Short mmCIF file of C-alpha atoms in Angstrom, two decimals:
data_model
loop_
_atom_site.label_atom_id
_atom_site.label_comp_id
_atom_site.label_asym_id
_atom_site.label_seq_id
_atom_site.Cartn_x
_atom_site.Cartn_y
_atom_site.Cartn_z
CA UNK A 1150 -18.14 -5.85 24.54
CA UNK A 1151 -17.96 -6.92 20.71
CA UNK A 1152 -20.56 -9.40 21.26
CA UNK A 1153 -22.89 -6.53 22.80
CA UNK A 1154 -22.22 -3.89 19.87
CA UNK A 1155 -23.76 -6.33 17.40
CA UNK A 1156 -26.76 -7.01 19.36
CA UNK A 1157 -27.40 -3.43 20.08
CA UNK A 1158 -27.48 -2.19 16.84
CA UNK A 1159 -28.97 -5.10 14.93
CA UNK A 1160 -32.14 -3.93 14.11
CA UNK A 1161 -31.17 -0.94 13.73
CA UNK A 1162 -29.33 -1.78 10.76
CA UNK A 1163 -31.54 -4.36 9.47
CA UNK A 1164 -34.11 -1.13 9.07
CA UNK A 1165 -31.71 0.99 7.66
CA UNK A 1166 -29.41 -1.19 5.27
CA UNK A 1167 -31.10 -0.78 2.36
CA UNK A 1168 -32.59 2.49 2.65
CA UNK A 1169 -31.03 6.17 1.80
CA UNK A 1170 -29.07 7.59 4.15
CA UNK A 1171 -30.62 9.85 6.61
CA UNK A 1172 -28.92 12.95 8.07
CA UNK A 1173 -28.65 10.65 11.50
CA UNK A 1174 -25.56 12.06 13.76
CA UNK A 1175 -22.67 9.69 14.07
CA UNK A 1176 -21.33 8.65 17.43
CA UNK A 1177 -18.12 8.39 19.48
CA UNK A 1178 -17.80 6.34 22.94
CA UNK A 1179 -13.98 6.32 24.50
CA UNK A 1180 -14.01 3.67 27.24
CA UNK A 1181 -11.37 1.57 29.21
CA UNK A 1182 -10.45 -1.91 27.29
CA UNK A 1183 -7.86 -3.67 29.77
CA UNK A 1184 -4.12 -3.42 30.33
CA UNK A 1185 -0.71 -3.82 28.98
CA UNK A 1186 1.96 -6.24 30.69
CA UNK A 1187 3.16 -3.24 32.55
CA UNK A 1188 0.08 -2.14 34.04
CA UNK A 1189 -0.11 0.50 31.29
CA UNK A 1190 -4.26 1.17 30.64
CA UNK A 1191 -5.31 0.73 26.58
CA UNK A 1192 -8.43 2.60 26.07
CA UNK A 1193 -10.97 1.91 23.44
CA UNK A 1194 -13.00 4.23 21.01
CA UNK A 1195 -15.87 3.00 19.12
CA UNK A 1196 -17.45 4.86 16.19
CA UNK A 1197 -20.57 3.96 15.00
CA UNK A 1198 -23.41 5.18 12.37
CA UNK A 1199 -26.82 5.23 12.32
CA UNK A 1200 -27.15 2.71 9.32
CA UNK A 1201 -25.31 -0.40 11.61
CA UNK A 1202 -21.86 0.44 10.81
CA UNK A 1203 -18.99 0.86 13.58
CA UNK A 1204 -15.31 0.63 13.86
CA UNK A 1205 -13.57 0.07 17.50
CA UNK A 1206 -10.14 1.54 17.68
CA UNK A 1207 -7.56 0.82 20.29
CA UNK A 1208 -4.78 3.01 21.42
CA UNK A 1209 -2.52 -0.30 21.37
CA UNK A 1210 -0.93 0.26 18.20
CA UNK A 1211 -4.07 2.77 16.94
CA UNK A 1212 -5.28 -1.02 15.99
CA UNK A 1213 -8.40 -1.45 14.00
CA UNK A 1214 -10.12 -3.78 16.33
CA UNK A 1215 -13.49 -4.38 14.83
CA UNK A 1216 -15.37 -3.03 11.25
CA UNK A 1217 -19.02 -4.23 11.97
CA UNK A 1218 -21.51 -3.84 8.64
CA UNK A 1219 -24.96 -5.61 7.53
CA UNK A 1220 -25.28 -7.70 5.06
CA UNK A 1221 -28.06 -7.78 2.80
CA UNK A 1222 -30.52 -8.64 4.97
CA UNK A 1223 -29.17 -6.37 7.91
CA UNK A 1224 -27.88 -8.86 9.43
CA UNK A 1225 -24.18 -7.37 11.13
CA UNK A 1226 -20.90 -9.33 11.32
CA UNK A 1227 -17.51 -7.99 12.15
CA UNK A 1228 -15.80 -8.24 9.31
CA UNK A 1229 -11.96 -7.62 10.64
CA UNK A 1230 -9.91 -10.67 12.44
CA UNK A 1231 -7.82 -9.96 15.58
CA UNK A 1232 -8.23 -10.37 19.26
CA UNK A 1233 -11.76 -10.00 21.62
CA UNK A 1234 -9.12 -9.24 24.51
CA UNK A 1235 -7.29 -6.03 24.00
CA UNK A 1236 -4.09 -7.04 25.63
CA UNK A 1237 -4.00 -10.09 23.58
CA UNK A 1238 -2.37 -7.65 20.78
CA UNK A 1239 0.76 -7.50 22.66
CA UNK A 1240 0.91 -10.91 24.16
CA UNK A 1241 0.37 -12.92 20.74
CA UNK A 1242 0.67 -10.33 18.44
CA UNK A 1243 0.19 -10.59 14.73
CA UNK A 1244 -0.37 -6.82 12.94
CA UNK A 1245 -4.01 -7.58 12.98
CA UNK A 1246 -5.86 -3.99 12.12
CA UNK A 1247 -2.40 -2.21 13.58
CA UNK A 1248 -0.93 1.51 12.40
CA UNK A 1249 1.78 0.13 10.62
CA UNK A 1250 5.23 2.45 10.65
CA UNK A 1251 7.90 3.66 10.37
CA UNK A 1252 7.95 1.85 7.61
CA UNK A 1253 5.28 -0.38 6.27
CA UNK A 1254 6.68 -3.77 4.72
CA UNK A 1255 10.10 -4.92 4.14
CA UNK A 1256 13.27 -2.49 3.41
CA UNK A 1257 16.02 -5.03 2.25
CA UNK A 1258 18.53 -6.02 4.58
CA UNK A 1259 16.85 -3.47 6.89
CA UNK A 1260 19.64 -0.83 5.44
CA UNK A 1261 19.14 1.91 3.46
CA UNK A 1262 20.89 5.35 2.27
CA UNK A 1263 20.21 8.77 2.53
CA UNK A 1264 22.11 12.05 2.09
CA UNK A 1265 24.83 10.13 1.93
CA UNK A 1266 24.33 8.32 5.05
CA UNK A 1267 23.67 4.65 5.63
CA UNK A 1268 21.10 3.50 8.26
CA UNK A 1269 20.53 0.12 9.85
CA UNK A 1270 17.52 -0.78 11.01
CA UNK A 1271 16.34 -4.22 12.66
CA UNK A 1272 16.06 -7.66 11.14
CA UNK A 1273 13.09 -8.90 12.31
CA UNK A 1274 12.07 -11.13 8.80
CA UNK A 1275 14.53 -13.11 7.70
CA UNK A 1276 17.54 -10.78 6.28
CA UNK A 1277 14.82 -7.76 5.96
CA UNK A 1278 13.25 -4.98 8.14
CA UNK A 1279 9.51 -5.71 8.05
CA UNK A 1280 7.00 -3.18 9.22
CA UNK A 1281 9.35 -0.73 11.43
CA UNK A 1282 11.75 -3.36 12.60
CA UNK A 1283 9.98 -6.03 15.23
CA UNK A 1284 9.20 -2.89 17.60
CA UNK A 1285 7.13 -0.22 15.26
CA UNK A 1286 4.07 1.71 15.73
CA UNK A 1287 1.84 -1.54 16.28
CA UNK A 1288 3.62 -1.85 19.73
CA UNK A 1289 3.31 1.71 20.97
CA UNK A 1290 0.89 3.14 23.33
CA UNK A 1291 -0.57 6.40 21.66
CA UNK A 1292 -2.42 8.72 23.31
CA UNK A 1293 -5.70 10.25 22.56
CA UNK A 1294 -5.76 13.64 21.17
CA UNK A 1295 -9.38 14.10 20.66
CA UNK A 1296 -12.94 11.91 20.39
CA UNK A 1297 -16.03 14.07 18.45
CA UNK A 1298 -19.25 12.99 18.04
CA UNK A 1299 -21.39 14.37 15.11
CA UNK A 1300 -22.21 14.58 11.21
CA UNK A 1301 -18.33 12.23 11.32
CA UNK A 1302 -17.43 10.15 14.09
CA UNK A 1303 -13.71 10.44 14.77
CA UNK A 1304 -10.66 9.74 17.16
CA UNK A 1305 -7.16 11.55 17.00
CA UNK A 1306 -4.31 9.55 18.18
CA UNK A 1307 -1.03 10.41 18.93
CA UNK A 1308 2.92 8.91 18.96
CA UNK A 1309 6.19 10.28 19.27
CA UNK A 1310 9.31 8.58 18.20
CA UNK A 1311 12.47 9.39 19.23
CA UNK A 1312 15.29 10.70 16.96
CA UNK A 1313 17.29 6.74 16.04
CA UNK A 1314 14.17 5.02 17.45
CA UNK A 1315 14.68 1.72 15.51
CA UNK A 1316 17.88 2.67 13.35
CA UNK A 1317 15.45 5.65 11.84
CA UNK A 1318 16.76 9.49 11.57
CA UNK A 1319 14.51 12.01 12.65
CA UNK A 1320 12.01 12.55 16.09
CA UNK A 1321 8.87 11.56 14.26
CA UNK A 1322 5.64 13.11 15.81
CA UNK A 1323 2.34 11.18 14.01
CA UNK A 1324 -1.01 11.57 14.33
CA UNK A 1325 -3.69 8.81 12.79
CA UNK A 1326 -7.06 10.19 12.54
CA UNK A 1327 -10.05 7.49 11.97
CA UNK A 1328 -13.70 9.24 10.82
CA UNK A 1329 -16.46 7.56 9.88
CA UNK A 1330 -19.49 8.88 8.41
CA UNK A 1331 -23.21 8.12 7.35
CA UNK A 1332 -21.94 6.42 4.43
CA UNK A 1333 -19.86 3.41 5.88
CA UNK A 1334 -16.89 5.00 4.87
CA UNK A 1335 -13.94 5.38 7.79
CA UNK A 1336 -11.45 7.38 6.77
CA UNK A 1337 -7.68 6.87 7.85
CA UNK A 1338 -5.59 9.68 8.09
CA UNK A 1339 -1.91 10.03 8.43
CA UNK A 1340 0.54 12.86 9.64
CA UNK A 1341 3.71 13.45 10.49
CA UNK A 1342 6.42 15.89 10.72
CA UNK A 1343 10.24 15.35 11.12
CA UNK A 1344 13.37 16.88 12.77
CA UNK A 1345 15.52 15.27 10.10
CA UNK A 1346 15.57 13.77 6.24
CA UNK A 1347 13.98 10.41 7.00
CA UNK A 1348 11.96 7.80 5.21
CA UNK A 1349 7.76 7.27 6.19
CA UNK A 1350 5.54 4.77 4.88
CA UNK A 1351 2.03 4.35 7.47
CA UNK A 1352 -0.43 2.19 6.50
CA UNK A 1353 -2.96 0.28 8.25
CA UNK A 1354 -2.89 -3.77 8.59
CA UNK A 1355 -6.46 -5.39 9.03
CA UNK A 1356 -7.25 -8.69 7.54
CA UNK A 1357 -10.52 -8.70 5.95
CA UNK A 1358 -13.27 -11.47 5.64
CA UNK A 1359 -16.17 -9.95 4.31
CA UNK A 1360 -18.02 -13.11 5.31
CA UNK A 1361 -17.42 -12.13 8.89
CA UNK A 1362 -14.45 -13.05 10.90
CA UNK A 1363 -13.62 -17.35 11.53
CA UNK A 1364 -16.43 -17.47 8.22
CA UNK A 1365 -15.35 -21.04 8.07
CA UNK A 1366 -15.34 -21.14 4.25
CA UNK A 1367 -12.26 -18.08 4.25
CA UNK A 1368 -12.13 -15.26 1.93
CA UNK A 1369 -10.54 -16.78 -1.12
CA UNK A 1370 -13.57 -16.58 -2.58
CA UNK A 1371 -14.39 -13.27 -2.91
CA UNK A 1372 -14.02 -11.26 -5.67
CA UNK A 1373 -11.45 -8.58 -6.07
CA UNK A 1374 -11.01 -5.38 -8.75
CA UNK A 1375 -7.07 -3.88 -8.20
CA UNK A 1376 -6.81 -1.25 -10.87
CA UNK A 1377 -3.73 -1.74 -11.54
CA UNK A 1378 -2.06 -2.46 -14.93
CA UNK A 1379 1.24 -3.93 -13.54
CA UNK A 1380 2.46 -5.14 -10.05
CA UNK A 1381 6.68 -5.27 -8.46
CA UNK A 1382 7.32 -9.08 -8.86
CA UNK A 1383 9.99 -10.10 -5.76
CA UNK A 1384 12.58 -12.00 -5.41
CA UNK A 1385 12.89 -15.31 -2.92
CA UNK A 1386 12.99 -12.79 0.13
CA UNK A 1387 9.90 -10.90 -1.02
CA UNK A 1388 12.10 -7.94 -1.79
CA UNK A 1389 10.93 -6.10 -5.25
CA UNK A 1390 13.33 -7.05 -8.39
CA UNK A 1391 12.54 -3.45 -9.16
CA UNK A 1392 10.91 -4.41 -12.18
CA UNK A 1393 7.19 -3.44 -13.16
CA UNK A 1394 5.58 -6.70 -14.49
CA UNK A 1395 2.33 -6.29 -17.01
CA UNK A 1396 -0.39 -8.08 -14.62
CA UNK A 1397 -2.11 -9.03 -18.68
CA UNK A 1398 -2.42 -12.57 -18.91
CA UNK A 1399 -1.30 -13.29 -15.47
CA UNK A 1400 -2.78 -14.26 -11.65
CA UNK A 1401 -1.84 -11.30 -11.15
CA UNK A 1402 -4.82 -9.09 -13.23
CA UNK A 1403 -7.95 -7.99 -11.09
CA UNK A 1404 -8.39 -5.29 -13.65
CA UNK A 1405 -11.73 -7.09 -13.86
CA UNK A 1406 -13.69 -8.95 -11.06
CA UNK A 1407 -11.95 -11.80 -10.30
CA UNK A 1408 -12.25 -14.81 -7.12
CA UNK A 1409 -9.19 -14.54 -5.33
CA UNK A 1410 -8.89 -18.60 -5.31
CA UNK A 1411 -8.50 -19.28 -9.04
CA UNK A 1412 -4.80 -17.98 -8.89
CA UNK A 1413 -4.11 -18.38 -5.16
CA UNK A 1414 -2.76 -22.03 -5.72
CA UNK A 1415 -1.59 -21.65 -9.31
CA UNK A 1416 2.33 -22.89 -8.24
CA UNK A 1417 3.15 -22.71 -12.30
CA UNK A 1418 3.73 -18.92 -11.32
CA UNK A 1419 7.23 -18.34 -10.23
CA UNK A 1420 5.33 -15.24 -7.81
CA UNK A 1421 3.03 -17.12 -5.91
CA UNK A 1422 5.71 -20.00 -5.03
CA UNK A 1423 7.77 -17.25 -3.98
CA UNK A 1424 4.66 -15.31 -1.50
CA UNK A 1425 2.90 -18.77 -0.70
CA UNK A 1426 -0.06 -17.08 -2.18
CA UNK A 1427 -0.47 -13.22 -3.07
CA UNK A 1428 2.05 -11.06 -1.04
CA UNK A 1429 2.75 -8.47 -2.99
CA UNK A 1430 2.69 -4.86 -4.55
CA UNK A 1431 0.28 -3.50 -7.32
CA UNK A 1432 1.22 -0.65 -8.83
CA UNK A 1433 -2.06 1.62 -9.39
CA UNK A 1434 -2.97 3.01 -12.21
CA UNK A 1435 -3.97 6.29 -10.92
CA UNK A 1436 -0.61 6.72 -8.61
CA UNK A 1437 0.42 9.28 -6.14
CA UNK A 1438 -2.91 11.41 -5.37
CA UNK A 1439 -4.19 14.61 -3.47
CA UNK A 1440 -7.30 13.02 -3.07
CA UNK A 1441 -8.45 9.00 -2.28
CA UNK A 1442 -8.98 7.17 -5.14
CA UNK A 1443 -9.94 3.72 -5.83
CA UNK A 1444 -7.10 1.21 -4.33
CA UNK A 1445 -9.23 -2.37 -4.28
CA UNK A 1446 -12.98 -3.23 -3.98
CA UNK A 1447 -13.71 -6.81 -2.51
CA UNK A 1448 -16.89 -8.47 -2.75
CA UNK A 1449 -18.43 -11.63 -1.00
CA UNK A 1450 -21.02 -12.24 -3.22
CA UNK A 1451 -22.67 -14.76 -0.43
CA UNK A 1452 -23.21 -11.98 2.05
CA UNK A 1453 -23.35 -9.16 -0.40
CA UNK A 1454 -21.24 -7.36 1.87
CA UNK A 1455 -18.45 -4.94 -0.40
CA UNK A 1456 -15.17 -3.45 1.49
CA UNK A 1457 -13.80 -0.31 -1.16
CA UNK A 1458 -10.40 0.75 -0.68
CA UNK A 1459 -9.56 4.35 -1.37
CA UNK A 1460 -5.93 5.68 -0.89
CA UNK A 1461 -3.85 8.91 -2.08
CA UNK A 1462 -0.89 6.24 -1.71
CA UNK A 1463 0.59 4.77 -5.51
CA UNK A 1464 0.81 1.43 -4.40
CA UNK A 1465 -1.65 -1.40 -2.84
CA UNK A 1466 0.19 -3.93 -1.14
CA UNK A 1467 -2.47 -7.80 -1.14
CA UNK A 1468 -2.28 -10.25 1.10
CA UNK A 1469 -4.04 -13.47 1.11
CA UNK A 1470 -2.72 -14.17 5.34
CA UNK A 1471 -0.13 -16.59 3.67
CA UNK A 1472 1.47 -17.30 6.63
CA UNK A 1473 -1.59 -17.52 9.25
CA UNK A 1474 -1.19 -21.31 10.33
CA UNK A 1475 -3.53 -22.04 13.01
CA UNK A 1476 -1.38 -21.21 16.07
CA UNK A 1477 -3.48 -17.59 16.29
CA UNK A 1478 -6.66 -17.94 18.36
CA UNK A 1479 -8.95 -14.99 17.47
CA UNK A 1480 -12.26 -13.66 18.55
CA UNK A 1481 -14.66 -15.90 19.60
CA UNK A 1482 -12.31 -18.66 19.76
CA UNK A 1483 -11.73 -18.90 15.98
CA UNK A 1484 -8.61 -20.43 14.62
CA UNK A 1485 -7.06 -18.56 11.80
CA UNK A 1486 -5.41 -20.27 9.12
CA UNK A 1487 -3.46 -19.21 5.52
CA UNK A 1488 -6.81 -18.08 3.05
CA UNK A 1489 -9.05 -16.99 6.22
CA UNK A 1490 -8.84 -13.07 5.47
CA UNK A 1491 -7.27 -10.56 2.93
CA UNK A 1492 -5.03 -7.80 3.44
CA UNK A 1493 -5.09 -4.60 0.85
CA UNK A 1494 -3.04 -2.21 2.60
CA UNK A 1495 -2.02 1.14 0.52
CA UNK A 1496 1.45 2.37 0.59
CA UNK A 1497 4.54 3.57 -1.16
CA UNK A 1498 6.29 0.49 -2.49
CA UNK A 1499 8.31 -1.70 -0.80
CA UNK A 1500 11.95 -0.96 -0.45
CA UNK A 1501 11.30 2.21 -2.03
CA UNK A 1502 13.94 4.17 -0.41
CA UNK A 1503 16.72 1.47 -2.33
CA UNK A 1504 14.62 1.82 -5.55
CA UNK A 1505 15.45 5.51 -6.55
CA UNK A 1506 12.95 4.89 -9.32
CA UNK A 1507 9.91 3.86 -7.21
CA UNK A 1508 8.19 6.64 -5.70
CA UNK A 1509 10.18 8.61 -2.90
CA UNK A 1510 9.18 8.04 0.61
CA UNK A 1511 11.55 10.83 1.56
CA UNK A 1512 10.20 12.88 4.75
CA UNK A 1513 12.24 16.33 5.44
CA UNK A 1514 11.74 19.14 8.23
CA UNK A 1515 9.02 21.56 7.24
CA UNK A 1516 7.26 19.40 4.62
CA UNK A 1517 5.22 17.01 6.57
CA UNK A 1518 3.91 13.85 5.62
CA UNK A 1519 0.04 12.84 4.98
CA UNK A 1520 -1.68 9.91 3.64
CA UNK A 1521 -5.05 9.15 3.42
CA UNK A 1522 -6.94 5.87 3.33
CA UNK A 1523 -10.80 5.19 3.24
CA UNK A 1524 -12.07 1.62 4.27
CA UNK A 1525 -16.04 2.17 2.66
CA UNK A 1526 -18.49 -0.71 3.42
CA UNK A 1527 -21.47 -1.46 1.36
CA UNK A 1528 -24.07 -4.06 0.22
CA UNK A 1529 -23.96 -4.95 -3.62
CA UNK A 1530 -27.45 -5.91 -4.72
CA UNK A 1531 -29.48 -9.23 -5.55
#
């Protein structure tokens, strides 16, 4: 089905990728993609523009399955790792492109306190609770709310989790909404509403090559802008120290344009031993915001092919796929390895609700929560 998308609209976008955007209505196919171990049907929603762009959702973990752009000669690639088989995601699966939640990344010792109260939630990374405990949001079915066709593209999914579900307080009810319009831009939006004080933290987990997807030469060398002037160095565990580190004079500052391999491998930093590479939290400049704002903008100056990051979220979490080692068999029958892709996946900060200092990702009854993310795909010029 992948392989047919990208044929269809190929010269369609290699007439359109360089030209101003026309008022051409964007489009939204639901269709059946397989099914779970327990006969349970996924279902698959592809958006698509008129300019060659299209994302392909799943209602597996509201997973991210494909982000298809040109490059500068129109030529499209899908520029998002994971599986060509939708039920792959639960067999093998590895957050690629997932909904991310309760809690995205690691709460320490998968405990924390609230009103008083302490919670325990599963250790499913070494003494932490990593992305919602080993059974989050990336292993749910979700339903489908709504699919539109028009000026924006868009799918409304749907979750409930129970009241305790993973050691968490609260029923949770979430929607994620993914848009895209005639720009390339496909926005993710998150909401959710409580029946109890509770901690939230959604983000979405796709692993970027702008190259395309099993490029064979990885995504280390793109270049990468985080405005951010200081980052939440961890300790051994990957748990923040609490501390906000100056990124100036560091691996650590993409202020300006900078190729992700000249620090990737630099061991002299206590950080990257510590990650195996760039795992970690940059705290933005701009912080918690009604609006999306600049997160990250990565450029593969081969391909020409640029993936902004926008986010109303105060923190960026990058990931160079340290610990991809060539036991995952993606699409097309690519082996992924450690340097093949990049994470940049906004959030609050990690362990926030055991940093009272760190922004709060307190949820209570009657104040919902909503984040937005935009994942904007362009072509940088000659």
């Amino acid at each position: 089905m992948l392989k047919m998308m990208r044929v269809g609209v190929a010269a369609l976008a290699a007439a359109t990728a360089l030209t101003p955007y026309a008022a051409i209505a964007a489009d939204a196919k639901r269709e059946a993609a397989g099914k779970l171990a327990d006969g349970s049907a996924i279902e698959a929603i592809t958006l698509s523009n008129g300019h060659g762009v299209s994302a392909r959702i799943l209602t597996y973990g509201a997973t991210l399955q494909s982000l298809i752009g040109p490059d500068r000669d129109g030529k499209l690639a899908d520029v998002a790792l994971g599986y060509d088989d939708a039920a792959t995601y639960q067999s093998h699966p590895n957050y690629f492109g997932a909904t991310i939640g309760r809690y995205a990344n690691r709460i320490a010792g998968g405990r924390f306190t609230l009103d008083g109260k302490t919670y325990q939630l599963p250790l499913n990374d070494r003494v932490n609770s990593l992305h919602g405990g080993g059974k989050g949001f990336d292993k749910q079915l979700w339903k489908i709310v709504s699919v539109k066709s028009g000026p924006v593209a868009s799918v409304v999914l749907a979750f409930s989790s129970p009241d305790g579900d993973a050691g968490y307080p609260g029923a949770l009810d979430v929607t994620v909404t993914y848009a895209l319009d005639e720009t390339g831009a496909l926005k993710v939006s998150y909401d959710a509403k409580t029946t109890k004080p509770t901690v939230v933290n959604i983000t979405n987990h796709s692993f970027f090559n702008l190259a395309g997807e099993g490029a064979p030469a990885g995504a280390t060398f793109h270049t990468l802008v985080i405005p951010a002037q200081s980052y939440t160095p961890v300790d051994a565990h990957l748990i923040p120290t609490g501390e906000r580190r100056p990124v100036a004079g560091t691996v650590f500052d993409f202020r300006k344009p900078r190729v992700i391999a000249d620090g990737i491998r630099d061991g002299r930093d206590e950080q990257i031993r510590f990650g195996q590479g760039y795992d970690h939290n940059f705290a933005l400049d701009k912080g918690l915001t009604a609006t999306p704002q600049l997160a990250a903008r990565l450029e593969d100056p081969a391909s020409g092919r640029v993936l902004e990051v926008l986010s109303t979220e105060p923190g960026v979490q990058f990931y160079t796929a340290n610990f991809l080692d060539g036991t995952f068999v993606g699409k097309g029958g690519h082996v992924y390895r450690m340097g093949d892709s990049v994470s940049l996946e906004p959030q609050k900060f990690p362990d926030s609700p055991n940093h009272p200092d760190f922004v709060s990702a307190r949820v209570d009854p009657g104040k919902p929560y909503h984040s937005e993310m935009i994942f904007k795909l362009s072509v940088a010029p000659r």
